[in-house]
């Protein structure tokens, strides 16, 4: 079964990824593996608890990326935040 997906970035996430292209590549590879791969368990993904339960975080080296999935077959991965571990969780409170 084949489906398409796209990854969209908020302004804050895109700004982070412009400075850290290797992390963007890791993130995009991890999302591709999660959605289409044979071994999605290799990606360190957890659902965020509490009032932001619709969001997920993926751990990439010392960074965290917070994202959400939108729609069914055509999956839009909206990347909300990206940054160092401590910083991204502090900023998480500002998400709507």
PDB file of C-alpha atoms in Angstrom:
ATOM      1  CA  UNK A   1       0.000   0.000   0.000  1.00  0.00           C
ATOM      2  CA  UNK A   2       1.455   3.314  -1.047  1.00  0.00           C
ATOM      3  CA  UNK A   3       0.601   6.783   0.174  1.00  0.00           C
ATOM      4  CA  UNK A   4       2.125  10.206   0.029  1.00  0.00           C
ATOM      5  CA  UNK A   5       3.085  12.551   2.783  1.00  0.00           C
ATOM      6  CA  UNK A   6       4.623  15.955   3.131  1.00  0.00           C
ATOM      7  CA  UNK A   7       6.439  17.673   5.948  1.00  0.00           C
ATOM      8  CA  UNK A   8       5.575  21.259   6.819  1.00  0.00           C
ATOM      9  CA  UNK A   9       7.557  23.412   9.214  1.00  0.00           C
ATOM     10  CA  UNK A  10       6.504  26.279  11.416  1.00  0.00           C
ATOM     11  CA  UNK A  11       8.637  29.387  11.178  1.00  0.00           C
ATOM     12  CA  UNK A  12      10.455  28.519  14.428  1.00  0.00           C
ATOM     13  CA  UNK A  13      11.194  24.947  13.334  1.00  0.00           C
ATOM     14  CA  UNK A  14      12.367  26.056   9.898  1.00  0.00           C
ATOM     15  CA  UNK A  15      14.681  28.634  11.460  1.00  0.00           C
ATOM     16  CA  UNK A  16      16.224  25.937  13.667  1.00  0.00           C
ATOM     17  CA  UNK A  17      16.643  23.525  10.773  1.00  0.00           C
ATOM     18  CA  UNK A  18      18.307  26.161   8.593  1.00  0.00           C
ATOM     19  CA  UNK A  19      21.070  26.325  11.200  1.00  0.00           C
ATOM     20  CA  UNK A  20      21.133  22.533  11.703  1.00  0.00           C
ATOM     21  CA  UNK A  21      20.711  20.915   8.285  1.00  0.00           C
ATOM     22  CA  UNK A  22      22.062  17.573   9.526  1.00  0.00           C
ATOM     23  CA  UNK A  23      19.287  17.412  12.127  1.00  0.00           C
ATOM     24  CA  UNK A  24      16.704  18.213   9.421  1.00  0.00           C
ATOM     25  CA  UNK A  25      18.045  15.323   7.366  1.00  0.00           C
ATOM     26  CA  UNK A  26      17.904  12.976  10.384  1.00  0.00           C
ATOM     27  CA  UNK A  27      14.347  14.104  11.129  1.00  0.00           C
ATOM     28  CA  UNK A  28      13.133  13.646   7.568  1.00  0.00           C
ATOM     29  CA  UNK A  29      14.801  10.219   7.356  1.00  0.00           C
ATOM     30  CA  UNK A  30      13.187   9.212  10.663  1.00  0.00           C
ATOM     31  CA  UNK A  31       9.738  10.348   9.532  1.00  0.00           C
ATOM     32  CA  UNK A  32      10.151   8.458   6.265  1.00  0.00           C
ATOM     33  CA  UNK A  33      11.131   5.311   8.194  1.00  0.00           C
ATOM     34  CA  UNK A  34       8.193   5.718  10.574  1.00  0.00           C
ATOM     35  CA  UNK A  35       5.651   6.105   7.800  1.00  0.00           C
ATOM     36  CA  UNK A  36       6.960   3.758   5.134  1.00  0.00           C
ATOM     37  CA  UNK A  37       9.789   1.683   6.541  1.00  0.00           C
ATOM     38  CA  UNK A  38      10.190  -1.881   7.658  1.00  0.00           C
ATOM     39  CA  UNK A  39      11.700  -0.928  11.026  1.00  0.00           C
ATOM     40  CA  UNK A  40       9.882   2.123  12.436  1.00  0.00           C
ATOM     41  CA  UNK A  41      10.863   1.060  15.959  1.00  0.00           C
ATOM     42  CA  UNK A  42      14.374   2.359  15.281  1.00  0.00           C
ATOM     43  CA  UNK A  43      13.112   5.928  15.677  1.00  0.00           C
ATOM     44  CA  UNK A  44      12.882   7.202  19.242  1.00  0.00           C
ATOM     45  CA  UNK A  45       9.364   8.625  19.191  1.00  0.00           C
ATOM     46  CA  UNK A  46       7.052   9.181  22.136  1.00  0.00           C
ATOM     47  CA  UNK A  47       3.620  10.704  22.450  1.00  0.00           C
ATOM     48  CA  UNK A  48       3.585  13.802  24.646  1.00  0.00           C
ATOM     49  CA  UNK A  49       1.416  13.499  27.739  1.00  0.00           C
ATOM     50  CA  UNK A  50      -0.964  16.026  29.205  1.00  0.00           C
ATOM     51  CA  UNK A  51      -2.656  18.898  27.435  1.00  0.00           C
ATOM     52  CA  UNK A  52      -0.504  18.411  24.323  1.00  0.00           C
ATOM     53  CA  UNK A  53      -1.394  14.760  23.796  1.00  0.00           C
ATOM     54  CA  UNK A  54      -1.899  15.242  20.041  1.00  0.00           C
ATOM     55  CA  UNK A  55       1.834  15.918  19.655  1.00  0.00           C
ATOM     56  CA  UNK A  56       4.793  13.590  19.411  1.00  0.00           C
ATOM     57  CA  UNK A  57       8.454  14.104  20.071  1.00  0.00           C
ATOM     58  CA  UNK A  58      11.308  12.483  18.272  1.00  0.00           C
ATOM     59  CA  UNK A  59      14.758  12.372  19.786  1.00  0.00           C
ATOM     60  CA  UNK A  60      17.698  13.044  17.471  1.00  0.00           C
ATOM     61  CA  UNK A  61      21.061  13.112  19.231  1.00  0.00           C
ATOM     62  CA  UNK A  62      20.868  15.995  21.715  1.00  0.00           C
ATOM     63  CA  UNK A  63      17.851  17.579  20.023  1.00  0.00           C
ATOM     64  CA  UNK A  64      14.108  17.098  20.231  1.00  0.00           C
ATOM     65  CA  UNK A  65      11.580  17.774  17.490  1.00  0.00           C
ATOM     66  CA  UNK A  66       7.896  18.154  18.377  1.00  0.00           C
ATOM     67  CA  UNK A  67       5.435  17.372  15.615  1.00  0.00           C
ATOM     68  CA  UNK A  68       1.888  16.281  14.890  1.00  0.00           C
ATOM     69  CA  UNK A  69       0.301  14.120  12.178  1.00  0.00           C
ATOM     70  CA  UNK A  70      -2.628  15.467  10.169  1.00  0.00           C
ATOM     71  CA  UNK A  71      -5.080  13.528   7.938  1.00  0.00           C
ATOM     72  CA  UNK A  72      -5.275   9.875   7.013  1.00  0.00           C
ATOM     73  CA  UNK A  73      -3.692   8.579   3.847  1.00  0.00           C
ATOM     74  CA  UNK A  74      -1.992  11.803   2.887  1.00  0.00           C
ATOM     75  CA  UNK A  75      -0.085  12.506   6.032  1.00  0.00           C
ATOM     76  CA  UNK A  76       1.094  16.012   6.711  1.00  0.00           C
ATOM     77  CA  UNK A  77       3.706  16.065   9.402  1.00  0.00           C
ATOM     78  CA  UNK A  78       3.549  19.530  10.925  1.00  0.00           C
ATOM     79  CA  UNK A  79       6.843  20.209  12.635  1.00  0.00           C
ATOM     80  CA  UNK A  80       6.163  22.605  15.459  1.00  0.00           C
ATOM     81  CA  UNK A  81       9.349  22.978  17.464  1.00  0.00           C
ATOM     82  CA  UNK A  82      12.924  21.858  17.249  1.00  0.00           C
ATOM     83  CA  UNK A  83      15.817  22.561  19.528  1.00  0.00           C
ATOM     84  CA  UNK A  84      18.043  21.410  22.337  1.00  0.00           C
ATOM     85  CA  UNK A  85      16.391  19.073  24.819  1.00  0.00           C
ATOM     86  CA  UNK A  86      15.770  21.560  27.624  1.00  0.00           C
ATOM     87  CA  UNK A  87      14.756  24.433  25.368  1.00  0.00           C
ATOM     88  CA  UNK A  88      12.133  22.599  23.353  1.00  0.00           C
ATOM     89  CA  UNK A  89      10.224  21.423  26.414  1.00  0.00           C
ATOM     90  CA  UNK A  90      10.164  24.966  27.823  1.00  0.00           C
ATOM     91  CA  UNK A  91       8.762  26.293  24.544  1.00  0.00           C
ATOM     92  CA  UNK A  92       6.186  23.481  24.390  1.00  0.00           C
ATOM     93  CA  UNK A  93       3.955  25.391  26.796  1.00  0.00           C
ATOM     94  CA  UNK A  94       3.413  28.061  24.123  1.00  0.00           C
ATOM     95  CA  UNK A  95       1.887  25.593  21.657  1.00  0.00           C
ATOM     96  CA  UNK A  96      -1.839  25.864  21.045  1.00  0.00           C
TER      97      UNK A  96
END
